[in-house]
One Martini backbone bead per residue (centre of mass of N, CA, C, O) as a GRO file, in nm:
protein
  229
    1UNK     BB    1   0.078   0.067  -0.028
    2UNK     BB    2   0.306   0.252   0.016
    3UNK     BB    3   0.404   0.205  -0.287
    4UNK     BB    4   0.167   0.316  -0.425
    5UNK     BB    5   0.166   0.593  -0.321
    6UNK     BB    6   0.444   0.663  -0.421
    7UNK     BB    7   0.379   0.637  -0.720
    8UNK     BB    8   0.134   0.856  -0.731
    9UNK     BB    9   0.332   1.081  -0.630
   10UNK     BB   10   0.525   1.077  -0.863
   11UNK     BB   11   0.366   1.095  -1.092
   12UNK     BB   12   0.217   1.344  -1.024
   13UNK     BB   13   0.492   1.531  -1.012
   14UNK     BB   14   0.575   1.470  -1.289
   15UNK     BB   15   0.317   1.630  -1.430
   16UNK     BB   16   0.381   1.894  -1.265
   17UNK     BB   17   0.683   1.926  -1.445
   18UNK     BB   18   0.559   1.907  -1.719
   19UNK     BB   19   0.375   2.128  -1.746
   20UNK     BB   20   0.558   2.318  -1.692
   21UNK     BB   21   0.799   2.264  -1.926
   22UNK     BB   22   0.563   2.340  -2.148
   23UNK     BB   23   0.525   2.635  -2.072
   24UNK     BB   24   0.581   2.904  -2.171
   25UNK     BB   25   0.442   3.072  -1.925
   26UNK     BB   26   0.425   3.172  -1.631
   27UNK     BB   27   0.185   3.128  -1.387
   28UNK     BB   28   0.019   3.329  -1.224
   29UNK     BB   29  -0.032   3.451  -0.866
   30UNK     BB   30  -0.250   3.679  -0.974
   31UNK     BB   31  -0.451   3.835  -1.142
   32UNK     BB   32  -0.198   4.038  -1.199
   33UNK     BB   33   0.117   4.202  -1.354
   34UNK     BB   34   0.193   4.480  -1.425
   35UNK     BB   35   0.430   4.632  -1.599
   36UNK     BB   36   0.743   4.792  -1.496
   37UNK     BB   37   0.927   4.967  -1.715
   38UNK     BB   38   1.091   5.151  -1.471
   39UNK     BB   39   1.238   4.923  -1.352
   40UNK     BB   40   1.548   4.824  -1.234
   41UNK     BB   41   1.443   4.529  -1.210
   42UNK     BB   42   1.573   4.166  -1.336
   43UNK     BB   43   1.352   3.975  -1.488
   44UNK     BB   44   1.149   3.716  -1.614
   45UNK     BB   45   1.038   3.993  -1.739
   46UNK     BB   46   0.838   4.167  -1.516
   47UNK     BB   47   0.789   4.394  -1.278
   48UNK     BB   48   0.550   4.469  -1.082
   49UNK     BB   49   0.288   4.721  -1.069
   50UNK     BB   50   0.098   4.866  -0.824
   51UNK     BB   51  -0.232   4.787  -0.803
   52UNK     BB   52  -0.290   5.080  -0.714
   53UNK     BB   53  -0.182   5.193  -1.022
   54UNK     BB   54  -0.388   5.060  -1.170
   55UNK     BB   55  -0.545   5.098  -1.483
   56UNK     BB   56  -0.720   5.038  -1.783
   57UNK     BB   57  -0.476   5.119  -1.999
   58UNK     BB   58  -0.303   4.876  -1.925
   59UNK     BB   59  -0.523   4.706  -2.118
   60UNK     BB   60  -0.484   4.920  -2.360
   61UNK     BB   61  -0.524   4.987  -2.685
   62UNK     BB   62  -0.489   5.160  -3.008
   63UNK     BB   63  -0.436   4.983  -3.291
   64UNK     BB   64  -0.557   4.951  -3.563
   65UNK     BB   65  -0.642   4.641  -3.667
   66UNK     BB   66  -0.871   4.740  -3.916
   67UNK     BB   67  -0.579   4.849  -4.046
   68UNK     BB   68  -0.409   4.880  -4.321
   69UNK     BB   69  -0.077   4.786  -4.417
   70UNK     BB   70   0.245   4.829  -4.512
   71UNK     BB   71   0.463   4.671  -4.687
   72UNK     BB   72   0.728   4.498  -4.801
   73UNK     BB   73   0.958   4.336  -4.996
   74UNK     BB   74   0.803   4.041  -4.892
   75UNK     BB   75   0.488   4.107  -4.854
   76UNK     BB   76   0.485   4.205  -4.533
   77UNK     BB   77   0.299   4.298  -4.177
   78UNK     BB   78   0.364   4.282  -3.885
   79UNK     BB   79   0.135   4.365  -3.578
   80UNK     BB   80   0.245   4.358  -3.270
   81UNK     BB   81   0.087   4.248  -2.942
   82UNK     BB   82   0.236   4.298  -2.657
   83UNK     BB   83   0.402   4.374  -2.344
   84UNK     BB   84   0.492   4.656  -2.487
   85UNK     BB   85   0.212   4.763  -2.530
   86UNK     BB   86   0.071   4.557  -2.292
   87UNK     BB   87   0.125   4.536  -1.965
   88UNK     BB   88  -0.115   4.356  -1.880
   89UNK     BB   89   0.057   4.085  -1.997
   90UNK     BB   90   0.195   4.029  -1.790
   91UNK     BB   91   0.209   3.665  -1.732
   92UNK     BB   92  -0.060   3.572  -1.930
   93UNK     BB   93   0.016   3.420  -2.210
   94UNK     BB   94  -0.039   3.655  -2.444
   95UNK     BB   95  -0.113   3.759  -2.782
   96UNK     BB   96  -0.125   3.979  -3.102
   97UNK     BB   97  -0.144   3.963  -3.475
   98UNK     BB   98  -0.134   4.131  -3.752
   99UNK     BB   99  -0.138   4.024  -4.128
  100UNK     BB  100   0.002   4.147  -4.422
  101UNK     BB  101  -0.057   4.078  -4.775
  102UNK     BB  102   0.040   4.094  -5.061
  103UNK     BB  103   0.062   4.013  -5.372
  104UNK     BB  104   0.265   3.738  -5.332
  105UNK     BB  105   0.307   3.770  -5.020
  106UNK     BB  106   0.519   3.701  -4.727
  107UNK     BB  107   0.576   3.520  -4.436
  108UNK     BB  108   0.860   3.396  -4.363
  109UNK     BB  109   1.038   3.211  -4.262
  110UNK     BB  110   0.979   3.100  -3.911
  111UNK     BB  111   1.017   3.162  -3.521
  112UNK     BB  112   0.888   3.083  -3.243
  113UNK     BB  113   1.017   3.011  -2.912
  114UNK     BB  114   0.777   3.122  -2.734
  115UNK     BB  115   0.539   2.977  -2.935
  116UNK     BB  116   0.236   2.949  -3.039
  117UNK     BB  117   0.013   2.965  -3.338
  118UNK     BB  118  -0.292   3.099  -3.400
  119UNK     BB  119  -0.438   3.119  -3.738
  120UNK     BB  120  -0.676   3.387  -3.921
  121UNK     BB  121  -0.867   3.438  -4.172
  122UNK     BB  122  -1.002   3.739  -4.307
  123UNK     BB  123  -0.861   3.757  -4.607
  124UNK     BB  124  -0.846   3.561  -4.866
  125UNK     BB  125  -0.516   3.339  -4.964
  126UNK     BB  126  -0.347   3.096  -4.782
  127UNK     BB  127  -0.009   2.933  -4.799
  128UNK     BB  128   0.088   2.683  -4.543
  129UNK     BB  129   0.350   2.621  -4.296
  130UNK     BB  130   0.539   2.329  -4.132
  131UNK     BB  131   0.857   2.200  -3.977
  132UNK     BB  132   0.996   1.962  -3.854
  133UNK     BB  133   1.204   1.819  -3.663
  134UNK     BB  134   1.434   1.603  -3.651
  135UNK     BB  135   1.480   1.346  -3.816
  136UNK     BB  136   1.531   0.992  -3.927
  137UNK     BB  137   1.590   0.840  -4.146
  138UNK     BB  138   1.434   0.932  -4.431
  139UNK     BB  139   1.225   1.177  -4.309
  140UNK     BB  140   1.335   1.388  -4.143
  141UNK     BB  141   1.161   1.704  -4.245
  142UNK     BB  142   0.815   1.725  -4.209
  143UNK     BB  143   0.607   1.866  -4.432
  144UNK     BB  144   0.311   2.107  -4.345
  145UNK     BB  145   0.015   2.176  -4.555
  146UNK     BB  146  -0.197   2.466  -4.635
  147UNK     BB  147  -0.516   2.595  -4.775
  148UNK     BB  148  -0.653   2.909  -4.696
  149UNK     BB  149  -0.938   3.074  -4.611
  150UNK     BB  150  -1.185   3.228  -4.527
  151UNK     BB  151  -1.199   3.149  -4.182
  152UNK     BB  152  -0.983   2.973  -4.140
  153UNK     BB  153  -0.770   2.759  -3.943
  154UNK     BB  154  -0.416   2.752  -3.790
  155UNK     BB  155  -0.123   2.565  -3.639
  156UNK     BB  156   0.164   2.652  -3.478
  157UNK     BB  157   0.404   2.498  -3.354
  158UNK     BB  158   0.645   2.558  -3.097
  159UNK     BB  159   0.949   2.647  -3.274
  160UNK     BB  160   0.838   2.599  -3.564
  161UNK     BB  161   0.895   2.648  -3.887
  162UNK     BB  162   0.732   2.879  -4.069
  163UNK     BB  163   0.461   2.999  -4.318
  164UNK     BB  164   0.320   3.268  -4.535
  165UNK     BB  165   0.120   3.279  -4.866
  166UNK     BB  166   0.004   3.473  -5.132
  167UNK     BB  167  -0.123   3.346  -5.443
  168UNK     BB  168  -0.222   3.616  -5.503
  169UNK     BB  169  -0.158   3.861  -5.780
  170UNK     BB  170  -0.418   4.065  -5.695
  171UNK     BB  171  -0.521   4.008  -5.370
  172UNK     BB  172  -0.498   4.069  -5.074
  173UNK     BB  173  -0.410   3.973  -4.724
  174UNK     BB  174  -0.552   3.847  -4.394
  175UNK     BB  175  -0.432   3.806  -4.039
  176UNK     BB  176  -0.496   3.655  -3.721
  177UNK     BB  177  -0.278   3.627  -3.447
  178UNK     BB  178  -0.222   3.388  -3.148
  179UNK     BB  179   0.000   3.402  -2.891
  180UNK     BB  180   0.152   3.164  -2.615
  181UNK     BB  181   0.261   3.483  -2.525
  182UNK     BB  182   0.416   3.786  -2.415
  183UNK     BB  183   0.679   3.721  -2.601
  184UNK     BB  184   0.764   3.526  -2.826
  185UNK     BB  185   0.920   3.599  -3.062
  186UNK     BB  186   1.159   3.604  -3.351
  187UNK     BB  187   1.286   3.410  -3.631
  188UNK     BB  188   1.425   3.499  -3.953
  189UNK     BB  189   1.603   3.307  -4.122
  190UNK     BB  190   1.738   3.443  -4.316
  191UNK     BB  191   1.829   3.698  -4.131
  192UNK     BB  192   2.011   3.525  -3.918
  193UNK     BB  193   2.231   3.366  -4.118
  194UNK     BB  194   2.272   3.663  -4.328
  195UNK     BB  195   2.219   3.923  -4.113
  196UNK     BB  196   2.396   3.928  -3.903
  197UNK     BB  197   2.576   4.087  -3.597
  198UNK     BB  198   2.764   3.955  -3.662
  199UNK     BB  199   2.914   3.744  -3.927
  200UNK     BB  200   2.878   3.428  -4.061
  201UNK     BB  201   3.093   3.267  -4.165
  202UNK     BB  202   3.133   3.169  -4.488
  203UNK     BB  203   3.255   2.876  -4.439
  204UNK     BB  204   3.008   2.792  -4.274
  205UNK     BB  205   2.777   2.844  -4.478
  206UNK     BB  206   2.883   2.668  -4.726
  207UNK     BB  207   2.905   2.418  -4.575
  208UNK     BB  208   2.595   2.383  -4.480
  209UNK     BB  209   2.475   2.463  -4.800
  210UNK     BB  210   2.680   2.336  -5.024
  211UNK     BB  211   2.848   2.602  -5.151
  212UNK     BB  212   2.961   2.885  -5.261
  213UNK     BB  213   3.083   3.152  -5.124
  214UNK     BB  214   2.989   3.372  -5.337
  215UNK     BB  215   2.682   3.324  -5.245
  216UNK     BB  216   2.701   3.400  -4.945
  217UNK     BB  217   2.828   3.685  -4.991
  218UNK     BB  218   2.571   3.773  -5.164
  219UNK     BB  219   2.346   3.706  -4.910
  220UNK     BB  220   2.482   3.910  -4.706
  221UNK     BB  221   2.490   4.184  -4.891
  222UNK     BB  222   2.181   4.196  -4.829
  223UNK     BB  223   1.878   4.342  -4.731
  224UNK     BB  224   1.735   4.236  -4.407
  225UNK     BB  225   1.413   4.284  -4.367
  226UNK     BB  226   1.161   4.374  -4.112
  227UNK     BB  227   0.817   4.297  -4.075
  228UNK     BB  228   0.830   4.361  -3.782
  229UNK     BB  229   0.654   4.591  -3.518
   0.00000   0.00000   0.00000
């Protein structure tokens, strides 16, 4: 009986630890923890503002997410509303983004290191997909993709490389994405690899991509524009 109870207790503890390990952001321990952006104290996230000083504006932003945005040279614009825009999001584990796509525009391959993303198409059509982490040969990295129409919803698991592309050469597209972190982060693959500062050695990249060094040099000479606002 004692060994059975010990086993159940161990199983419960492991389940609790596993749940905590898979959570993107820590769970709040109070109703809210509005970020104090002026505090000199550095923690994982932000220090809480005195609750007596909190007001409705700490949970509000006139973001005009109903208005179209100007897209960049890859044909997209991501307007992210995270804890940096709404201090009340601190510890709540959620953020939102409007994504505008020009005709034939894309939100290029990228990853959110701290968040799962659920995307809803508001206007137009999108071709979307993500790639799994490394698998043993011959499977390697599995690619999952789908064409989405207005009203469709698609999920991108946390940390996996994904993209969205507007295949229509004449009409723009719009989507709204919710992300499971107050600060999901974004790593655009091409920007990070070819536009880092300082630059990654072209010897390293030429070997990694199995191309000539002059190809890497050309790619590193490009202007890698950020489409996240």
